[in-house]
Amino acid sequence: MTAITSVTGRRVLDSRGNPTVEVDVELADGSLGRAAVPSGASTGAREAVELRDGDPARWHGKGVDRAVRHVNTELAAAVTGREAEDQAGLDAVLVATDGTPGKSRLGANAILGVSLAAAKAAAAAHRLPLYRYLGGSGARLLPVPMMNIVNGGAHADNPLDFQEFMIAPIGAESFAEAVRMGSEIFHTLRRDLLAAGHSTGVGDEGGFAPALRTAEEALDFVMAAVERTGYRPGTDIGLVMDPASSEFFRAGVYDYTGEGVQRTPAENADYLIKLIDAYPIVSIEDPMAEDDMAGWQDLTARVGARCQLTGDDVFCTNETLLREGIDSGVANSILVKVNQIGTLTEALATVNAAHRAGYTVVMSHRSGETEDTTIADLAVATGCGQIKTGSLSRSDRTAKYNQLIRIEEQLGDSAQYAGAAALRR
Ligand SMILES: C=C(OP(=O)(O)O)C(=O)O
Ligand SMILES: [Mg+2]
């Protein structure tokens, strides 16, 4: 066991150019763990609280100086001297020190930074990569990546109502091959968009953000790019969407402002099923809004047997919310974002609860990211088989792909690529 000797928080920049919290944890043997905390834009209402300073004169209100101060004072005092290997005990102390249900006093961003940095320091002390330290000797499953190639919604300034259109190389033989396939399609799509007179500027997660209006238009571009690159949609490549529909659910109606259409919950389910029937869509995240439980139940009952339906805003990586959803027939899969809940222990508990209930798990980035690659290791450690970490063209996103390429190489013949079997169908 190795004691924590120092905890240092600092302010760094995220991929949107906003400040975020980074934490270093040092141990008695000199081992160092460093973690930078990501940040969402289309956040769920019940996420743990990301503490921002709120001073409009500095960082447009987005400062994290208070959160950093909490790392360097209260949280550092609470965990210094504790054993870094006792992750559950350490995280319980962090939660208790904050003392609020949503981590609003000290900030989930402050707490998560300490939690993840401690895990990384402990892994370093044992001379193990993080995926091996957390996942044990059986950790060897490389996730299917859900690669964002078209951005809309809250992540781009174009009219597209849906936030993310992704490709999942379900037919690849390895993770490295999945990345090659995704990159090839990404570059074909770029040429196709240019040829059609569209912008090839990108959104927050690095996918293209052309001025398209409907999901069908985006899906047609994606399908054409897959085929023109030489891959079979549905066999080599599955299509994935994150409508992030809580963002456009207003007064009981799905308000597609880009498309200029309003859909009731029942009409929204009809529309999504029409898309599932028309395109090889293998997974939809947040197809219904976090406040539309009846819509979620209806869609899950109608199409959950043949399409993965992943809850993001509706579950917020929260085990209690997930259990309620499992009991009431909501979704068949969960998106896991560590900063939605705020400690590693709680995030791993949610993963375990999902797996026990037969729900699949998609490890996920946030739209505001850094060069931190913790989620790549978490995907392998948990054996969840799926990761969502953006496009193939920005360092904040490719850092995670590149880390998984390294892990696959390190595992050698033991490595297994999750493939189509990882997805719920
Ligand atoms: C990654 C997502 O976006 P954000 O981080 O903005 O919530 C998402 O909605 O799945
Ligand atoms: Mg989402």
Coordinates of C-alpha atoms and ligand atoms in Angstrom, one line a residue:
M1 CA 0.0 0.0 0.0
T2 CA 1.3 3.4 -0.9
A3 CA 0.3 6.6 0.9
I4 CA -0.7 9.9 -0.8
T5 CA 1.9 12.6 0.1
S6 CA 0.6 15.5 -2.0
V7 CA -2.3 16.6 -4.1
T8 CA -2.0 19.6 -6.4
G9 CA -4.8 21.1 -8.5
R10 CA -4.3 23.5 -11.4
R11 CA -6.2 25.2 -14.1
V12 CA -5.6 24.1 -17.7
L13 CA -7.4 24.5 -21.0
D14 CA -9.9 22.1 -22.5
S15 CA -10.6 21.5 -26.2
R16 CA -13.2 24.4 -26.4
G17 CA -10.6 26.8 -24.9
N18 CA -12.4 26.9 -21.6
P19 CA -10.6 26.3 -18.2
T20 CA -10.8 23.0 -16.6
V21 CA -9.3 21.2 -13.5
E22 CA -6.1 19.1 -13.7
V23 CA -4.9 17.3 -10.6
D24 CA -1.5 15.7 -9.7
V25 CA -1.4 13.1 -6.9
E26 CA 2.0 12.1 -5.6
L27 CA 2.7 9.0 -3.5
A28 CA 5.3 8.2 -0.8
D29 CA 7.4 6.2 -3.3
G30 CA 7.5 9.1 -5.8
S31 CA 4.8 7.7 -8.1
L32 CA 2.7 10.4 -9.9
G33 CA -0.8 10.3 -11.2
R34 CA -2.2 13.1 -13.3
A35 CA -5.8 13.6 -14.5
A36 CA -7.6 16.4 -16.4
V37 CA -11.4 16.7 -16.1
P38 CA -13.6 16.9 -19.1
S39 CA -16.7 19.1 -19.5
G40 CA -20.1 18.6 -21.3
A41 CA -22.2 21.0 -23.3
S42 CA -25.5 19.1 -23.7
T43 CA -25.5 18.1 -20.0
G44 CA -28.2 16.0 -18.3
A45 CA -30.2 17.8 -15.6
R46 CA -29.2 15.3 -12.9
E47 CA -25.4 15.3 -13.5
A48 CA -23.1 15.9 -10.5
V49 CA -22.4 19.6 -10.4
E50 CA -19.4 21.1 -12.3
L51 CA -18.4 24.0 -10.1
R52 CA -17.7 27.2 -12.1
D53 CA -16.8 30.6 -10.6
G54 CA -19.6 32.4 -12.4
D55 CA -17.7 35.7 -12.5
P56 CA -18.8 37.2 -15.9
A57 CA -15.7 39.4 -15.9
R58 CA -13.3 36.4 -16.1
W59 CA -13.5 33.4 -18.4
H60 CA -17.1 34.5 -19.3
G61 CA -18.2 33.0 -16.0
K62 CA -16.6 29.7 -16.7
G63 CA -13.6 30.0 -14.3
V64 CA -12.6 27.0 -12.2
D65 CA -10.5 28.8 -9.6
R66 CA -12.8 27.8 -6.8
A67 CA -12.7 24.2 -7.8
V68 CA -8.9 24.3 -8.0
R69 CA -8.8 25.9 -4.6
H70 CA -10.9 23.1 -3.2
V71 CA -8.5 20.5 -4.6
N72 CA -5.6 22.3 -3.0
T73 CA -7.2 22.8 0.4
E74 CA -10.1 20.6 1.7
L75 CA -9.7 17.7 -0.7
A76 CA -5.9 17.5 -0.3
A77 CA -6.2 17.6 3.5
A78 CA -8.9 14.9 3.4
V79 CA -6.9 12.3 1.4
T80 CA -3.2 13.1 2.2
G81 CA -1.8 10.1 4.1
R82 CA -4.5 7.7 2.8
E83 CA -3.5 4.6 0.8
A84 CA -3.9 5.3 -2.9
E85 CA -4.9 1.6 -3.6
D86 CA -8.0 2.0 -1.4
Q87 CA -10.0 3.6 -4.2
A88 CA -13.4 3.0 -2.7
G89 CA -12.3 4.3 0.7
L90 CA -10.7 7.3 -0.8
D91 CA -13.7 8.1 -3.0
A92 CA -16.0 7.8 0.0
V93 CA -13.9 10.3 1.9
L94 CA -14.1 12.7 -1.1
V95 CA -17.8 12.4 -1.3
A96 CA -18.2 12.8 2.5
T97 CA -15.9 15.8 2.5
D98 CA -18.2 17.5 0.0
G99 CA -21.3 16.5 1.9
T100 CA -23.9 17.3 -0.7
P101 CA -25.9 14.8 -2.9
G102 CA -24.7 16.4 -6.2
K103 CA -21.1 17.3 -5.1
S104 CA -22.1 20.9 -5.5
R105 CA -20.2 22.3 -2.6
L106 CA -16.6 21.4 -3.7
G107 CA -17.5 20.6 -7.3
A108 CA -17.6 17.2 -9.1
N109 CA -14.8 18.6 -11.3
A110 CA -12.6 19.0 -8.3
I111 CA -13.5 15.6 -6.8
L112 CA -13.2 13.7 -10.0
G113 CA -9.7 15.1 -10.7
V114 CA -8.5 13.8 -7.3
S115 CA -10.2 10.4 -7.7
L116 CA -8.8 9.7 -11.2
A117 CA -5.3 11.0 -10.4
A118 CA -5.2 8.8 -7.3
A119 CA -6.0 5.7 -9.4
K120 CA -3.3 6.6 -11.9
A121 CA -0.8 7.2 -9.2
A122 CA -1.6 3.8 -7.6
A123 CA -1.2 2.1 -11.0
A124 CA 2.2 3.8 -11.4
A125 CA 3.2 2.6 -8.0
H126 CA 2.5 -1.0 -9.0
R127 CA 4.2 -0.4 -12.3
L128 CA 1.0 -1.4 -14.2
P129 CA -0.8 0.4 -17.0
L130 CA -4.1 1.8 -15.7
Y131 CA -6.3 -0.7 -17.7
R132 CA -4.3 -3.6 -16.1
Y133 CA -4.3 -2.1 -12.6
L134 CA -8.1 -1.5 -12.6
G135 CA -9.1 -4.4 -14.8
G136 CA -6.9 -7.2 -13.6
S137 CA -5.2 -10.0 -15.5
G138 CA -8.3 -10.7 -17.6
A139 CA -8.6 -7.2 -19.2
R140 CA -8.0 -7.7 -22.9
L141 CA -11.2 -6.6 -24.8
L142 CA -10.6 -3.6 -27.1
P143 CA -13.8 -1.6 -27.6
V144 CA -15.7 -0.9 -30.8
P145 CA -15.2 2.8 -31.4
M146 CA -18.2 5.0 -32.2
M147 CA -16.6 7.6 -34.4
N148 CA -18.3 11.0 -34.8
I149 CA -18.1 12.1 -38.4
V150 CA -21.1 14.6 -38.5
N151 CA -21.8 17.1 -35.7
G152 CA -25.0 19.1 -35.1
G153 CA -27.2 20.1 -32.2
A154 CA -25.4 21.8 -29.3
H155 CA -22.0 20.8 -30.7
A156 CA -22.1 22.8 -33.9
D157 CA -23.6 26.0 -35.4
N158 CA -25.3 24.3 -38.3
P159 CA -29.1 23.6 -38.6
L160 CA -28.9 19.8 -37.9
D161 CA -31.2 18.9 -34.9
F162 CA -29.4 15.7 -34.1
Q163 CA -26.1 16.1 -32.2
E164 CA -24.0 13.2 -33.5
F165 CA -23.8 10.9 -36.5
M166 CA -21.2 8.2 -36.0
I167 CA -19.7 5.1 -37.6
A168 CA -18.9 1.9 -35.7
P169 CA -16.5 -0.5 -37.5
I170 CA -18.2 -3.6 -36.2
G171 CA -16.6 -5.8 -38.8
A172 CA -13.0 -4.8 -38.2
E173 CA -10.5 -7.5 -37.1
S174 CA -8.7 -5.3 -34.6
F175 CA -8.9 -1.9 -33.0
A176 CA -6.1 -0.6 -35.2
E177 CA -8.0 -1.7 -38.3
A178 CA -11.1 -0.1 -36.9
V179 CA -9.2 3.2 -36.7
R180 CA -7.9 2.8 -40.3
M181 CA -11.5 2.1 -41.6
G182 CA -12.9 5.1 -39.7
S183 CA -10.1 7.4 -40.9
E184 CA -10.6 6.3 -44.5
I185 CA -14.3 7.0 -44.4
F186 CA -13.8 10.3 -42.6
H187 CA -11.6 11.5 -45.5
T188 CA -14.0 10.2 -48.2
L189 CA -16.8 12.1 -46.4
R190 CA -14.7 15.3 -46.5
R191 CA -14.2 15.0 -50.2
D192 CA -17.9 14.3 -50.8
L193 CA -19.0 17.3 -48.7
L194 CA -16.5 19.5 -50.5
A195 CA -17.7 18.2 -53.9
A196 CA -21.3 19.0 -52.9
G197 CA -20.4 22.5 -51.9
H198 CA -20.6 22.1 -48.2
S199 CA -18.3 23.4 -45.5
T200 CA -15.9 20.9 -44.0
G201 CA -15.5 22.9 -40.8
V202 CA -15.9 20.7 -37.7
G203 CA -17.9 20.8 -34.5
D204 CA -16.9 20.3 -30.9
E205 CA -16.1 16.6 -31.3
G206 CA -14.3 17.0 -34.6
G207 CA -17.0 15.7 -36.9
F208 CA -17.9 17.8 -39.9
A209 CA -20.7 20.4 -39.4
P210 CA -22.2 21.0 -42.8
A211 CA -25.4 23.1 -43.2
L212 CA -27.7 20.0 -43.6
R213 CA -31.2 20.2 -42.3
T214 CA -32.4 16.6 -41.8
A215 CA -31.1 13.4 -40.3
E216 CA -31.8 11.7 -43.6
E217 CA -29.5 14.1 -45.4
A218 CA -26.7 13.4 -43.0
L219 CA -27.2 9.7 -43.0
D220 CA -27.2 9.6 -46.8
F221 CA -23.8 11.4 -46.9
V222 CA -22.5 8.9 -44.3
M223 CA -23.8 5.9 -46.2
A224 CA -22.3 7.1 -49.4
A225 CA -19.0 7.7 -47.8
V226 CA -19.0 4.2 -46.3
E227 CA -19.8 2.6 -49.6
R228 CA -17.5 4.7 -51.7
T229 CA -14.6 3.8 -49.4
G230 CA -15.3 0.1 -50.1
Y231 CA -17.1 -1.0 -47.0
R232 CA -20.5 -2.7 -46.5
P233 CA -22.9 -0.7 -44.3
G234 CA -24.4 -2.9 -41.7
T235 CA -21.7 -5.6 -42.0
D236 CA -18.4 -3.7 -41.8
I237 CA -19.8 -0.5 -40.5
G238 CA -22.8 0.1 -38.3
L239 CA -24.4 3.6 -38.1
V240 CA -24.9 5.2 -34.7
M241 CA -26.7 8.4 -33.8
D242 CA -26.9 10.6 -30.7
P243 CA -29.9 12.9 -31.3
A244 CA -29.4 14.2 -27.7
S245 CA -33.1 14.8 -27.8
S246 CA -33.4 16.4 -24.3
E247 CA -31.9 19.4 -26.0
F248 CA -35.0 19.9 -28.3
F249 CA -37.8 18.5 -26.2
R250 CA -39.9 21.5 -25.2
A251 CA -43.4 21.6 -23.6
G252 CA -44.0 17.9 -24.3
V253 CA -43.0 18.1 -28.0
Y254 CA -39.8 17.3 -30.0
D255 CA -39.2 20.6 -31.7
Y256 CA -37.0 20.0 -34.7
T257 CA -36.1 23.7 -35.4
G258 CA -33.5 22.9 -38.2
E259 CA -35.9 20.7 -40.0
G260 CA -38.9 22.9 -39.2
V261 CA -41.1 20.0 -37.8
Q262 CA -42.6 19.2 -34.4
R263 CA -43.1 15.6 -33.4
T264 CA -45.1 14.3 -30.4
P265 CA -43.4 11.6 -28.4
A266 CA -45.3 8.9 -30.3
E267 CA -44.4 10.6 -33.7
N268 CA -40.8 10.8 -32.6
A269 CA -40.7 7.1 -31.9
D270 CA -42.3 6.4 -35.3
Y271 CA -39.7 8.7 -37.0
L272 CA -36.8 7.0 -35.3
I273 CA -38.1 3.5 -36.1
K274 CA -38.5 4.6 -39.7
L275 CA -34.8 5.6 -39.7
I276 CA -33.8 2.3 -38.1
D277 CA -35.7 0.5 -40.9
A278 CA -34.2 2.6 -43.6
Y279 CA -30.5 2.6 -42.5
P280 CA -28.2 0.1 -40.8
I281 CA -28.4 1.9 -37.5
V282 CA -27.1 -0.3 -34.7
S283 CA -27.3 2.1 -31.8
I284 CA -29.2 5.3 -30.8
E285 CA -28.3 7.3 -27.8
D286 CA -30.8 9.6 -26.1
P287 CA -33.5 8.9 -28.7
M288 CA -36.0 10.3 -26.3
A289 CA -35.6 13.1 -23.7
E290 CA -34.6 12.7 -20.1
D291 CA -38.1 14.1 -19.1
D292 CA -40.0 11.8 -21.4
M293 CA -40.1 8.5 -19.5
A294 CA -43.2 7.3 -21.3
G295 CA -41.6 8.0 -24.7
W296 CA -38.5 6.1 -23.6
Q297 CA -40.6 3.1 -22.4
D298 CA -42.6 3.1 -25.6
L299 CA -39.6 3.2 -27.9
T300 CA -37.7 0.5 -25.8
A301 CA -40.7 -1.8 -26.0
R302 CA -41.1 -1.3 -29.7
V303 CA -37.6 -1.5 -31.0
G304 CA -35.3 -2.4 -28.0
A305 CA -35.0 -6.0 -29.3
R306 CA -33.3 -5.0 -32.5
C307 CA -31.5 -1.8 -31.8
Q308 CA -29.2 -0.7 -29.0
L309 CA -30.9 2.2 -27.1
T310 CA -28.3 4.0 -24.9
G311 CA -29.3 6.2 -22.0
D312 CA -27.0 9.3 -21.5
D313 CA -29.0 12.3 -20.0
V314 CA -31.6 9.9 -18.7
F315 CA -29.1 8.0 -16.5
C316 CA -26.3 10.5 -15.9
T317 CA -23.9 7.6 -15.0
N318 CA -25.9 7.4 -11.8
E319 CA -26.6 3.9 -10.4
T320 CA -29.8 4.9 -8.8
L321 CA -31.2 6.5 -12.0
L322 CA -30.0 3.4 -13.9
R323 CA -31.8 1.0 -11.6
E324 CA -35.0 3.0 -11.9
G325 CA -34.7 2.8 -15.7
I326 CA -34.0 -0.9 -15.6
D327 CA -37.1 -1.5 -13.4
S328 CA -39.3 0.6 -15.7
G329 CA -38.1 -0.7 -19.1
V330 CA -36.1 2.3 -20.2
A331 CA -33.2 1.7 -22.7
N332 CA -31.0 -1.4 -22.9
S333 CA -27.7 0.3 -22.7
I334 CA -26.0 3.1 -20.8
L335 CA -23.4 5.8 -21.7
V336 CA -20.8 6.2 -19.0
K337 CA -19.2 9.6 -18.5
V338 CA -17.1 9.6 -15.3
N339 CA -17.7 13.3 -14.7
Q340 CA -21.4 12.9 -14.7
I341 CA -21.1 11.2 -11.4
G342 CA -17.8 12.5 -10.1
T343 CA -15.8 9.5 -8.7
L344 CA -14.2 6.5 -10.3
T345 CA -15.8 4.1 -7.7
E346 CA -19.3 5.3 -8.4
A347 CA -18.8 5.1 -12.2
L348 CA -17.5 1.6 -11.9
A349 CA -20.5 0.6 -9.7
T350 CA -22.8 1.9 -12.4
V351 CA -20.9 -0.2 -15.0
N352 CA -21.3 -3.3 -12.9
A353 CA -25.0 -2.6 -12.2
A354 CA -25.6 -2.3 -16.0
H355 CA -23.7 -5.5 -16.8
R356 CA -25.6 -7.4 -14.1
A357 CA -28.9 -6.3 -15.7
G358 CA -27.8 -7.2 -19.2
Y359 CA -27.5 -3.6 -20.3
T360 CA -24.5 -2.8 -22.4
V361 CA -22.1 0.0 -21.5
V362 CA -20.5 2.6 -23.8
M363 CA -17.5 4.4 -22.2
S364 CA -17.7 8.1 -23.3
H365 CA -15.8 11.3 -23.6
R366 CA -17.4 14.8 -23.1
S367 CA -17.7 17.4 -25.9
G368 CA -15.1 19.4 -24.0
E369 CA -12.0 17.2 -23.6
T370 CA -8.2 17.3 -23.0
E371 CA -5.3 15.2 -23.9
D372 CA -6.1 13.0 -20.9
T373 CA -6.7 9.4 -22.0
T374 CA -8.2 7.8 -18.9
I375 CA -11.4 6.7 -20.6
A376 CA -9.4 4.5 -23.1
D377 CA -8.0 2.5 -20.2
L378 CA -11.4 2.4 -18.5
A379 CA -13.0 0.9 -21.6
V380 CA -10.5 -2.0 -21.5
A381 CA -10.5 -2.3 -17.7
T382 CA -14.2 -2.7 -17.6
G383 CA -14.4 -4.9 -20.7
C384 CA -17.4 -2.9 -21.8
G385 CA -16.7 -3.3 -25.5
Q386 CA -17.7 0.1 -26.8
I387 CA -16.2 3.6 -26.6
K388 CA -17.5 6.9 -27.9
T389 CA -14.6 9.4 -28.3
G390 CA -15.2 11.7 -31.2
S391 CA -13.8 12.1 -34.7
L392 CA -10.6 11.0 -36.3
S393 CA -9.0 14.4 -36.6
R394 CA -8.5 16.4 -33.4
S395 CA -5.8 15.6 -30.8
D396 CA -8.3 15.7 -27.9
R397 CA -10.1 12.8 -29.6
T398 CA -7.3 11.0 -31.3
A399 CA -5.4 10.8 -28.0
K400 CA -7.9 8.2 -26.9
Y401 CA -7.7 6.2 -30.2
N402 CA -3.9 6.3 -30.0
Q403 CA -3.9 5.1 -26.4
L404 CA -6.1 2.1 -27.4
I405 CA -3.8 1.4 -30.3
R406 CA -0.9 1.2 -27.8
I407 CA -2.9 -1.0 -25.4
E408 CA -3.8 -3.4 -28.3
E409 CA -0.1 -3.6 -29.2
Q410 CA 0.9 -4.2 -25.6
L411 CA -1.6 -7.0 -25.3
G412 CA -0.3 -8.7 -28.4
D413 CA -1.9 -12.0 -29.2
S414 CA -4.1 -11.7 -26.0
A415 CA -5.9 -8.7 -27.4
Q416 CA -9.5 -9.2 -28.5
Y417 CA -11.5 -6.8 -30.6
A418 CA -15.1 -6.6 -29.3
G419 CA -16.7 -6.4 -32.8
A420 CA -20.4 -6.6 -33.4
A421 CA -21.1 -8.9 -30.5
A422 CA -20.4 -6.1 -28.1
L423 CA -23.6 -4.2 -29.1
R424 CA -27.0 -4.9 -27.8
R425 CA -29.4 -6.3 -30.5
Ligands
LIG1 C1 -20.6 13.6 -25.4 C2 -21.8 14.2 -25.4 O1 -21.9 15.6 -25.3 P1 -21.7 16.4 -24.0 O2 -20.3 16.1 -23.4 O3 -21.8 17.8 -24.5 O4 -22.8 16.1 -23.0 C3 -23.1 13.5 -25.4 O5 -24.2 14.1 -25.3 O6 -23.1 12.3 -25.5
MG2 MG -25.2 12.0 -25.5

